[in-house]
mmCIF file of C-alpha atoms in Angstrom:
data_model
loop_
_atom_site.group_PDB
_atom_site.id
_atom_site.type_symbol
_atom_site.label_atom_id
_atom_site.label_comp_id
_atom_site.label_asym_id
_atom_site.label_seq_id
_atom_site.Cartn_x
_atom_site.Cartn_y
_atom_site.Cartn_z
ATOM 1 C CA MET Z 1 22.863 -73.602 -33.043
ATOM 2 C CA GLN Z 2 26.243 -72.214 -32.035
ATOM 3 C CA GLU Z 3 28.492 -71.158 -34.910
ATOM 4 C CA THR Z 4 31.988 -72.520 -35.063
ATOM 5 C CA PRO Z 5 34.504 -69.677 -34.729
ATOM 6 C CA VAL Z 6 36.707 -69.097 -37.724
ATOM 7 C CA THR Z 7 40.368 -69.461 -36.899
ATOM 8 C CA ARG Z 8 43.306 -68.304 -38.950
ATOM 9 C CA THR Z 9 45.415 -71.220 -40.094
ATOM 10 C CA GLN Z 10 49.131 -70.936 -40.303
ATOM 11 C CA ALA Z 11 50.707 -70.875 -43.733
ATOM 12 C CA PRO Z 12 52.555 -74.078 -44.667
ATOM 13 C CA PRO Z 13 56.353 -74.003 -44.472
ATOM 14 C CA SER Z 14 56.632 -74.008 -48.264
ATOM 15 C CA ALA Z 15 54.581 -70.805 -48.395
ATOM 16 C CA ARG Z 16 56.355 -69.172 -45.453
ATOM 17 C CA PHE Z 17 59.836 -69.872 -46.797
ATOM 18 C CA GLY Z 18 59.013 -69.626 -50.499
ATOM 19 C CA TRP Z 19 60.686 -66.221 -50.687
ATOM 20 C CA ILE Z 20 64.096 -67.445 -49.544
ATOM 21 C CA LEU Z 21 65.347 -69.070 -52.757
ATOM 22 C CA PRO Z 22 64.285 -66.199 -55.072
ATOM 23 C CA LEU Z 23 65.914 -63.646 -52.773
ATOM 24 C CA LEU Z 24 69.120 -65.700 -52.645
ATOM 25 C CA VAL Z 25 69.202 -65.921 -56.446
ATOM 26 C CA ILE Z 26 68.648 -62.167 -56.776
ATOM 27 C CA ALA Z 27 71.404 -61.472 -54.221
ATOM 28 C CA ALA Z 28 73.786 -63.768 -56.116
ATOM 29 C CA LEU Z 29 73.033 -61.962 -59.384
ATOM 30 C CA TYR Z 30 73.779 -58.617 -57.733
ATOM 31 C CA ALA Z 31 77.129 -59.945 -56.515
ATOM 32 C CA LEU Z 32 78.056 -61.553 -59.837
ATOM 33 C CA PRO Z 33 79.578 -58.522 -61.653
ATOM 34 C CA PHE Z 34 81.769 -57.730 -58.650
ATOM 35 C CA LEU Z 35 83.443 -61.138 -58.607
ATOM 36 C CA PRO Z 36 87.059 -61.160 -59.860
ATOM 37 C CA GLY Z 37 87.170 -61.277 -63.651
ATOM 38 C CA LEU Z 38 83.412 -61.204 -64.231
ATOM 39 C CA GLY Z 39 83.008 -57.452 -63.925
ATOM 40 C CA GLN Z 40 85.393 -56.985 -66.854
ATOM 41 C CA ASN Z 41 83.637 -59.621 -68.995
ATOM 42 C CA ARG Z 42 81.451 -57.295 -71.046
ATOM 43 C CA TYR Z 43 80.307 -60.178 -73.260
ATOM 44 C CA LEU Z 44 78.865 -62.156 -70.342
ATOM 45 C CA LEU Z 45 77.264 -59.065 -68.833
ATOM 46 C CA SER Z 46 75.651 -58.235 -72.195
ATOM 47 C CA LEU Z 47 74.161 -61.729 -72.385
ATOM 48 C CA LEU Z 48 72.763 -61.457 -68.869
ATOM 49 C CA ILE Z 49 71.343 -57.997 -69.554
ATOM 50 C CA GLY Z 50 69.416 -59.414 -72.509
ATOM 51 C CA ALA Z 51 68.280 -62.331 -70.340
ATOM 52 C CA PHE Z 52 66.886 -59.927 -67.706
ATOM 53 C CA VAL Z 53 64.924 -58.028 -70.355
ATOM 54 C CA PHE Z 54 63.345 -61.159 -71.781
ATOM 55 C CA ALA Z 55 62.777 -62.574 -68.295
ATOM 56 C CA VAL Z 56 60.351 -59.708 -67.678
ATOM 57 C CA PHE Z 57 58.739 -60.312 -71.068
ATOM 58 C CA ALA Z 58 58.404 -64.050 -70.361
ATOM 59 C CA MET Z 59 56.871 -63.429 -66.938
ATOM 60 C CA SER Z 60 54.271 -61.171 -68.537
ATOM 61 C CA PHE Z 61 53.394 -63.904 -71.030
ATOM 62 C CA ASP Z 62 53.186 -66.443 -68.198
ATOM 63 C CA LEU Z 63 50.407 -64.387 -66.630
ATOM 64 C CA LEU Z 64 48.319 -65.268 -69.674
ATOM 65 C CA LEU Z 65 49.444 -68.776 -70.562
ATOM 66 C CA GLY Z 66 50.492 -70.169 -67.205
ATOM 67 C CA TYR Z 67 48.042 -68.545 -64.803
ATOM 68 C CA THR Z 68 44.947 -67.701 -66.874
ATOM 69 C CA GLY Z 69 45.126 -70.304 -69.624
ATOM 70 C CA ILE Z 70 45.051 -67.731 -72.435
ATOM 71 C CA VAL Z 71 47.113 -68.532 -75.534
ATOM 72 C CA SER Z 72 48.055 -65.326 -77.346
ATOM 73 C CA PHE Z 73 50.099 -65.130 -80.543
ATOM 74 C CA GLY Z 74 50.088 -61.335 -80.448
ATOM 75 C CA HIS Z 75 51.727 -60.599 -77.105
ATOM 76 C CA ALA Z 76 54.681 -59.022 -78.927
ATOM 77 C CA LEU Z 77 52.330 -56.122 -79.659
ATOM 78 C CA PHE Z 78 52.635 -54.852 -76.081
ATOM 79 C CA PHE Z 79 56.362 -55.502 -75.937
ATOM 80 C CA GLY Z 80 56.769 -53.535 -79.160
ATOM 81 C CA ALA Z 81 54.416 -50.817 -77.922
ATOM 82 C CA GLY Z 82 56.659 -50.265 -74.910
ATOM 83 C CA THR Z 83 59.766 -50.284 -77.080
ATOM 84 C CA TYR Z 84 58.426 -47.797 -79.617
ATOM 85 C CA ALA Z 85 56.791 -45.613 -76.953
ATOM 86 C CA ALA Z 86 60.109 -45.214 -75.129
ATOM 87 C CA ALA Z 87 62.062 -44.617 -78.347
ATOM 88 C CA LEU Z 88 59.608 -42.117 -79.842
ATOM 89 C CA LEU Z 89 59.144 -40.221 -76.586
ATOM 90 C CA ALA Z 90 62.913 -39.922 -76.186
ATOM 91 C CA LYS Z 91 63.600 -38.921 -79.797
ATOM 92 C CA TYR Z 92 60.806 -36.446 -80.465
ATOM 93 C CA HIS Z 93 59.913 -35.154 -76.993
ATOM 94 C CA GLY Z 94 63.091 -35.641 -74.989
ATOM 95 C CA VAL Z 95 61.311 -37.773 -72.384
ATOM 96 C CA GLY Z 96 63.708 -39.463 -69.990
ATOM 97 C CA PHE Z 97 63.973 -43.114 -69.102
ATOM 98 C CA TRP Z 98 62.026 -43.035 -65.843
ATOM 99 C CA ALA Z 99 59.170 -41.053 -67.347
ATOM 100 C CA SER Z 100 59.034 -43.517 -70.251
ATOM 101 C CA LEU Z 101 58.980 -46.359 -67.750
ATOM 102 C CA ALA Z 102 55.777 -44.863 -66.335
ATOM 103 C CA LEU Z 103 54.150 -43.724 -69.588
ATOM 104 C CA ALA Z 104 54.834 -46.751 -71.807
ATOM 105 C CA PRO Z 105 53.078 -49.318 -69.553
ATOM 106 C CA ALA Z 106 50.105 -46.957 -69.258
ATOM 107 C CA ILE Z 107 49.896 -46.691 -73.053
ATOM 108 C CA ALA Z 108 50.196 -50.467 -73.424
ATOM 109 C CA ALA Z 109 47.561 -51.018 -70.726
ATOM 110 C CA VAL Z 110 45.046 -48.860 -72.620
ATOM 111 C CA LEU Z 111 45.924 -50.683 -75.840
ATOM 112 C CA ALA Z 112 45.507 -54.036 -74.087
ATOM 113 C CA LEU Z 113 42.166 -52.935 -72.647
ATOM 114 C CA VAL Z 114 40.781 -52.106 -76.090
ATOM 115 C CA ILE Z 115 42.258 -55.088 -77.928
ATOM 116 C CA GLY Z 116 41.453 -57.481 -75.088
ATOM 117 C CA ALA Z 117 37.824 -56.346 -74.954
ATOM 118 C CA LEU Z 118 37.519 -57.035 -78.683
ATOM 119 C CA SER Z 119 39.529 -60.267 -78.788
ATOM 120 C CA LEU Z 120 37.900 -61.947 -75.781
ATOM 121 C CA ARG Z 121 34.657 -62.218 -77.727
ATOM 122 C CA VAL Z 122 36.193 -65.366 -79.207
ATOM 123 C CA ARG Z 123 38.056 -68.199 -77.499
ATOM 124 C CA GLY Z 124 40.813 -70.715 -78.003
ATOM 125 C CA VAL Z 125 42.598 -70.739 -81.321
ATOM 126 C CA TYR Z 126 40.346 -67.948 -82.597
ATOM 127 C CA PHE Z 127 41.555 -65.648 -79.822
ATOM 128 C CA ALA Z 128 45.153 -66.560 -80.684
ATOM 129 C CA MET Z 129 44.610 -65.698 -84.345
ATOM 130 C CA VAL Z 130 42.807 -62.425 -83.603
ATOM 131 C CA SER Z 131 45.573 -61.311 -81.253
ATOM 132 C CA MET Z 132 48.165 -62.200 -83.895
ATOM 133 C CA ALA Z 133 46.241 -60.147 -86.472
ATOM 134 C CA PHE Z 134 46.321 -57.063 -84.222
ATOM 135 C CA ALA Z 135 50.074 -57.436 -83.674
ATOM 136 C CA GLU Z 136 50.691 -57.862 -87.388
ATOM 137 C CA PHE Z 137 48.629 -54.743 -88.137
ATOM 138 C CA PHE Z 138 50.804 -52.633 -85.841
ATOM 139 C CA ARG Z 139 53.984 -54.205 -87.236
ATOM 140 C CA VAL Z 140 52.984 -53.206 -90.772
ATOM 141 C CA ALA Z 141 52.042 -49.731 -89.513
ATOM 142 C CA ALA Z 142 55.486 -49.371 -87.918
ATOM 143 C CA GLU Z 143 57.062 -50.188 -91.283
ATOM 144 C CA LYS Z 144 54.830 -47.908 -93.346
ATOM 145 C CA PHE Z 145 55.146 -44.788 -91.173
ATOM 146 C CA SER Z 146 58.872 -44.691 -91.784
ATOM 147 C CA SER Z 147 59.046 -40.907 -91.450
ATOM 148 C CA VAL Z 148 58.287 -41.315 -87.743
ATOM 149 C CA THR Z 149 59.384 -44.837 -86.844
ATOM 150 C CA GLY Z 150 62.299 -45.233 -89.253
ATOM 151 C CA GLY Z 151 60.517 -48.127 -90.948
ATOM 152 C CA SER Z 152 62.481 -51.292 -91.630
ATOM 153 C CA ASP Z 153 65.726 -49.316 -91.261
ATOM 154 C CA GLY Z 154 64.956 -48.867 -87.588
ATOM 155 C CA LEU Z 155 65.121 -45.988 -85.159
ATOM 156 C CA SER Z 156 68.330 -45.179 -83.301
ATOM 157 C CA VAL Z 157 67.983 -43.266 -80.035
ATOM 158 C CA GLN Z 158 69.387 -43.348 -76.494
ATOM 159 C CA VAL Z 159 66.701 -44.289 -74.000
ATOM 160 C CA ALA Z 160 68.717 -45.318 -70.932
ATOM 161 C CA PRO Z 161 69.799 -42.616 -68.473
ATOM 162 C CA ASP Z 162 73.285 -41.152 -68.940
ATOM 163 C CA TRP Z 163 74.664 -42.731 -65.769
ATOM 164 C CA ALA Z 164 73.978 -46.181 -67.265
ATOM 165 C CA TYR Z 165 76.875 -45.429 -69.642
ATOM 166 C CA GLY Z 166 79.320 -44.614 -66.869
ATOM 167 C CA PRO Z 167 82.958 -45.690 -66.684
ATOM 168 C CA ARG Z 168 82.007 -49.341 -66.154
ATOM 169 C CA HIS Z 169 79.151 -49.110 -68.688
ATOM 170 C CA ARG Z 170 77.914 -52.696 -68.735
ATOM 171 C CA ILE Z 171 77.855 -52.996 -64.937
ATOM 172 C CA GLU Z 172 75.614 -49.939 -64.534
ATOM 173 C CA LEU Z 173 73.258 -51.213 -67.232
ATOM 174 C CA TYR Z 174 73.405 -54.703 -65.705
ATOM 175 C CA LEU Z 175 72.366 -53.402 -62.290
ATOM 176 C CA LEU Z 176 69.589 -51.285 -63.805
ATOM 177 C CA THR Z 177 68.003 -54.161 -65.735
ATOM 178 C CA LEU Z 178 68.482 -56.614 -62.865
ATOM 179 C CA THR Z 179 66.767 -54.234 -60.438
ATOM 180 C CA LEU Z 180 63.793 -53.764 -62.755
ATOM 181 C CA ALA Z 181 63.518 -57.518 -63.357
ATOM 182 C CA ALA Z 182 63.678 -58.220 -59.613
ATOM 183 C CA VAL Z 183 61.026 -55.602 -58.813
ATOM 184 C CA VAL Z 184 58.712 -56.995 -61.508
ATOM 185 C CA TYR Z 185 59.213 -60.554 -60.263
ATOM 186 C CA LEU Z 186 58.519 -59.697 -56.630
ATOM 187 C CA ALA Z 187 55.463 -57.604 -57.568
ATOM 188 C CA LEU Z 188 54.003 -60.318 -59.808
ATOM 189 C CA ARG Z 189 54.690 -62.960 -57.192
ATOM 190 C CA ARG Z 190 52.664 -60.918 -54.750
ATOM 191 C CA ILE Z 191 49.849 -60.482 -57.292
ATOM 192 C CA ILE Z 192 49.539 -64.156 -58.221
ATOM 193 C CA HIS Z 193 49.258 -65.089 -54.539
ATOM 194 C CA SER Z 194 46.518 -62.499 -54.042
ATOM 195 C CA PRO Z 195 42.782 -63.247 -54.423
ATOM 196 C CA PHE Z 196 42.975 -61.849 -57.978
ATOM 197 C CA GLY Z 197 45.720 -64.305 -58.888
ATOM 198 C CA ARG Z 198 43.866 -67.224 -57.336
ATOM 199 C CA VAL Z 199 40.789 -66.431 -59.399
ATOM 200 C CA LEU Z 200 42.950 -66.456 -62.535
ATOM 201 C CA VAL Z 201 44.171 -69.941 -61.618
ATOM 202 C CA ALA Z 202 40.571 -71.029 -61.032
ATOM 203 C CA ILE Z 203 39.654 -69.764 -64.498
ATOM 204 C CA ARG Z 204 42.583 -71.657 -65.979
ATOM 205 C CA GLU Z 205 41.528 -74.883 -64.274
ATOM 206 C CA ASN Z 206 37.801 -74.669 -64.989
ATOM 207 C CA GLU Z 207 36.351 -71.543 -66.541
ATOM 208 C CA GLN Z 208 32.756 -72.773 -66.405
ATOM 209 C CA ARG Z 209 32.972 -73.576 -62.705
ATOM 210 C CA ALA Z 210 34.543 -70.198 -61.943
ATOM 211 C CA ALA Z 211 31.649 -68.504 -63.731
ATOM 212 C CA ALA Z 212 29.112 -70.709 -61.964
ATOM 213 C CA ILE Z 213 30.263 -69.648 -58.504
ATOM 214 C CA GLY Z 214 29.844 -65.983 -59.403
ATOM 215 C CA TYR Z 215 33.124 -64.689 -60.814
ATOM 216 C CA ASN Z 216 32.996 -62.360 -63.807
ATOM 217 C CA VAL Z 217 35.309 -64.415 -66.012
ATOM 218 C CA PHE Z 218 35.414 -61.836 -68.794
ATOM 219 C CA ALA Z 219 36.483 -59.055 -66.397
ATOM 220 C CA PHE Z 220 39.200 -61.164 -64.770
ATOM 221 C CA LYS Z 221 40.589 -62.334 -68.117
ATOM 222 C CA LEU Z 222 40.557 -58.759 -69.373
ATOM 223 C CA GLY Z 223 42.364 -57.671 -66.209
ATOM 224 C CA ALA Z 224 45.008 -60.347 -66.814
ATOM 225 C CA ILE Z 225 45.522 -59.125 -70.388
ATOM 226 C CA VAL Z 226 45.857 -55.499 -69.252
ATOM 227 C CA LEU Z 227 48.331 -56.424 -66.505
ATOM 228 C CA ALA Z 228 50.345 -58.661 -68.844
ATOM 229 C CA GLY Z 229 50.383 -55.920 -71.496
ATOM 230 C CA ALA Z 230 51.688 -53.338 -69.019
ATOM 231 C CA VAL Z 231 54.449 -55.671 -67.792
ATOM 232 C CA ALA Z 232 55.392 -56.539 -71.382
ATOM 233 C CA ALA Z 233 55.720 -52.803 -72.059
ATOM 234 C CA VAL Z 234 58.138 -52.521 -69.126
ATOM 235 C CA ALA Z 235 60.240 -55.177 -70.859
ATOM 236 C CA GLY Z 236 59.936 -53.164 -74.072
ATOM 237 C CA VAL Z 237 61.297 -50.032 -72.390
ATOM 238 C CA MET Z 238 64.171 -52.088 -70.974
ATOM 239 C CA TYR Z 239 64.866 -53.472 -74.457
ATOM 240 C CA ALA Z 240 64.951 -49.989 -75.985
ATOM 241 C CA ALA Z 241 67.292 -48.846 -73.200
ATOM 242 C CA THR Z 242 69.721 -51.729 -73.710
ATOM 243 C CA GLU Z 243 69.710 -51.777 -77.511
ATOM 244 C CA ASN Z 244 69.301 -48.045 -78.327
ATOM 245 C CA PHE Z 245 67.788 -49.260 -81.590
ATOM 246 C CA VAL Z 246 64.237 -50.291 -82.494
ATOM 247 C CA VAL Z 247 62.967 -52.163 -85.569
ATOM 248 C CA PRO Z 248 59.449 -53.407 -86.427
ATOM 249 C CA THR Z 249 60.435 -57.032 -85.781
ATOM 250 C CA VAL Z 250 59.824 -56.408 -82.070
ATOM 251 C CA LEU Z 251 56.124 -56.561 -83.020
ATOM 252 C CA SER Z 252 56.406 -59.748 -85.087
ATOM 253 C CA THR Z 253 54.914 -63.161 -84.426
ATOM 254 C CA GLU Z 254 58.452 -64.536 -84.187
ATOM 255 C CA THR Z 255 58.985 -62.442 -81.056
ATOM 256 C CA THR Z 256 55.864 -63.965 -79.506
ATOM 257 C CA ILE Z 257 56.974 -67.478 -80.480
ATOM 258 C CA ASN Z 258 60.332 -66.857 -78.791
ATOM 259 C CA VAL Z 259 58.696 -65.796 -75.539
ATOM 260 C CA LEU Z 260 56.323 -68.761 -75.808
ATOM 261 C CA LEU Z 261 59.359 -71.067 -75.993
ATOM 262 C CA MET Z 262 60.922 -69.347 -72.992
ATOM 263 C CA THR Z 263 57.755 -69.868 -70.974
ATOM 264 C CA ILE Z 264 57.309 -73.525 -71.909
ATOM 265 C CA ILE Z 265 60.973 -74.428 -71.442
ATOM 266 C CA GLY Z 266 61.155 -72.716 -68.067
ATOM 267 C CA GLY Z 267 57.782 -74.000 -66.878
ATOM 268 C CA ALA Z 268 54.448 -72.260 -67.401
ATOM 269 C CA GLY Z 269 52.573 -71.289 -64.269
ATOM 270 C CA THR Z 270 55.679 -70.946 -62.104
ATOM 271 C CA LEU Z 271 56.681 -67.302 -62.742
ATOM 272 C CA GLY Z 272 60.318 -68.006 -61.924
ATOM 273 C CA GLY Z 273 60.375 -70.730 -64.576
ATOM 274 C CA PRO Z 274 59.815 -68.400 -67.565
ATOM 275 C CA ALA Z 275 62.529 -66.090 -66.196
ATOM 276 C CA LEU Z 276 64.858 -69.092 -66.112
ATOM 277 C CA GLY Z 277 63.672 -70.126 -69.571
ATOM 278 C CA ALA Z 278 64.541 -66.676 -70.907
ATOM 279 C CA GLY Z 279 68.080 -67.117 -69.648
ATOM 280 C CA VAL Z 280 68.350 -70.607 -71.163
ATOM 281 C CA VAL Z 281 67.071 -69.525 -74.580
ATOM 282 C CA ARG Z 282 69.220 -66.387 -74.741
ATOM 283 C CA LEU Z 283 72.381 -68.036 -73.483
ATOM 284 C CA ALA Z 284 71.984 -71.344 -75.329
ATOM 285 C CA GLY Z 285 71.538 -69.678 -78.719
ATOM 286 C CA THR Z 286 74.587 -67.476 -78.247
ATOM 287 C CA LEU Z 287 76.818 -70.262 -76.920
ATOM 288 C CA LEU Z 288 75.814 -72.797 -79.575
ATOM 289 C CA SER Z 289 76.423 -70.288 -82.365
ATOM 290 C CA SER Z 290 80.028 -69.963 -81.202
ATOM 291 C CA TYR Z 291 80.650 -73.701 -81.648
ATOM 292 C CA THR Z 292 78.767 -74.665 -84.809
ATOM 293 C CA ASP Z 293 77.302 -73.117 -87.927
ATOM 294 C CA ARG Z 294 74.261 -75.355 -87.513
ATOM 295 C CA TRP Z 295 73.405 -73.847 -84.160
ATOM 296 C CA ARG Z 296 69.753 -73.305 -85.098
ATOM 297 C CA LEU Z 297 69.347 -77.042 -85.722
ATOM 298 C CA ALA Z 298 71.044 -77.839 -82.412
ATOM 299 C CA LEU Z 299 68.891 -75.283 -80.622
ATOM 300 C CA GLY Z 300 65.724 -76.719 -82.138
ATOM 301 C CA LEU Z 301 66.771 -80.214 -81.048
ATOM 302 C CA LEU Z 302 67.412 -78.928 -77.522
ATOM 303 C CA TYR Z 303 63.947 -77.345 -77.413
ATOM 304 C CA ALA Z 304 62.323 -80.551 -78.655
ATOM 305 C CA LEU Z 305 64.099 -82.666 -76.028
ATOM 306 C CA ILE Z 306 63.086 -80.328 -73.224
ATOM 307 C CA VAL Z 307 59.439 -80.273 -74.331
ATOM 308 C CA LEU Z 308 59.338 -84.080 -74.765
ATOM 309 C CA PHE Z 309 61.090 -85.110 -71.566
ATOM 310 C CA LEU Z 310 60.288 -82.116 -69.355
ATOM 311 C CA PRO Z 311 56.618 -81.361 -70.158
ATOM 312 C CA HIS Z 312 56.376 -79.061 -67.136
ATOM 313 C CA GLY Z 313 59.641 -77.280 -67.914
ATOM 314 C CA ILE Z 314 62.817 -76.912 -65.917
ATOM 315 C CA ALA Z 315 60.974 -75.465 -62.932
ATOM 316 C CA GLY Z 316 58.545 -78.392 -63.067
ATOM 317 C CA LEU Z 317 61.467 -80.809 -62.859
ATOM 318 C CA ALA Z 318 62.826 -78.997 -59.805
ATOM 319 C CA ARG Z 319 59.392 -79.112 -58.186
ATOM 320 C CA SER Z 320 59.093 -82.864 -58.842
ATOM 321 C CA LEU Z 321 62.522 -83.488 -57.337
ATOM 322 C CA ARG Z 322 61.548 -81.531 -54.214
ATOM 323 C CA ARG Z 323 58.364 -83.594 -53.849
ATOM 324 C CA ILE Z 324 60.298 -86.840 -54.212
ATOM 325 C CA ALA Z 325 62.832 -85.698 -51.621
ATOM 326 C CA ALA Z 326 60.040 -84.649 -49.240
ATOM 327 C CA ALA Z 327 58.249 -87.991 -49.722
ATOM 328 C CA ARG Z 328 61.422 -89.942 -49.005
ATOM 329 C CA ALA Z 329 62.138 -87.830 -45.940
ATOM 330 C CA GLY Z 330 58.580 -88.489 -44.709
ATOM 331 C CA ALA Z 331 58.949 -92.230 -45.310
ATOM 332 C CA ARG Z 332 62.203 -92.334 -43.358
ATOM 333 C CA ALA Z 333 60.570 -90.417 -40.508
ATOM 334 C CA GLU Z 334 57.694 -92.947 -40.389
ATOM 335 C CA VAL Z 335 60.177 -95.836 -40.312
ATOM 336 C CA ARG Z 336 62.087 -94.262 -37.430
ATOM 337 C CA ALA Z 337 58.809 -93.616 -35.560
ATOM 338 C CA ALA Z 338 57.726 -97.239 -36.058
ATOM 339 C CA ARG Z 339 60.967 -98.448 -34.539
#
């Protein structure tokens, strides 16, 4: 019996041109501070810098929630590990920003490997609670070892390179954080479209079936936790560089809940959605607080409306609109062909 030759199929247009919109958005963000009036708006640049930091953090969380189906309430542990690693290395050993950017993710990856190997012995809500317990343990430790970490009073230290505080200050820091966020996004996008990323999606959809066809589910989930922990540590280093001040709350459950909101609002499982959600959460809270004293109530109402009416997040809405537009375009083409 003659075997049918295997031919390479062409990627669909959506896959071939899927890079265009992200690259256009990144290019627009690079041009933003050089537009008339915006480069001198330090307040707006500060908001966007914070949004870039938490965009990286949200994308790391999306690797767990959106692509692997893991719900973790202790993801702030790795964000805080990166923050404290950068701050402590700079204060006590004089380690520069770029070295910290290499060392902190490695430290967080080892931490994630150990904690993930222990936590993955349980599933579902039990995993979420165990991960939260680990994060809370390290938060308490950061408060108790005040002679090293500064305790609840915090630790003040410059982490960013000196050139980031140049004559235009916020623009240099803006470009630094934007570049790191863009590199992380492009790298993660490549990873999630790799065979490793596709196995993670298979585990999210049906873990038992993925195991039945021969995948080591435990190893892949552990790999996702290690990767997400390392990326979260990158966000932690960026946070330390932009704030120059670290407190134990970076390890708190509240920090994880915030990044969970960013991921859900933006759209879990879309990568770009959580980055967008980080911008919405950061900007909405700041803008609402300037108009009303009850901004927390208004922000909570906004979150509730988005979750109720946009269950797949803002990115999910955009995807649905594209499908509707494509369906209508196809219907019109069929009508013209019938004529």
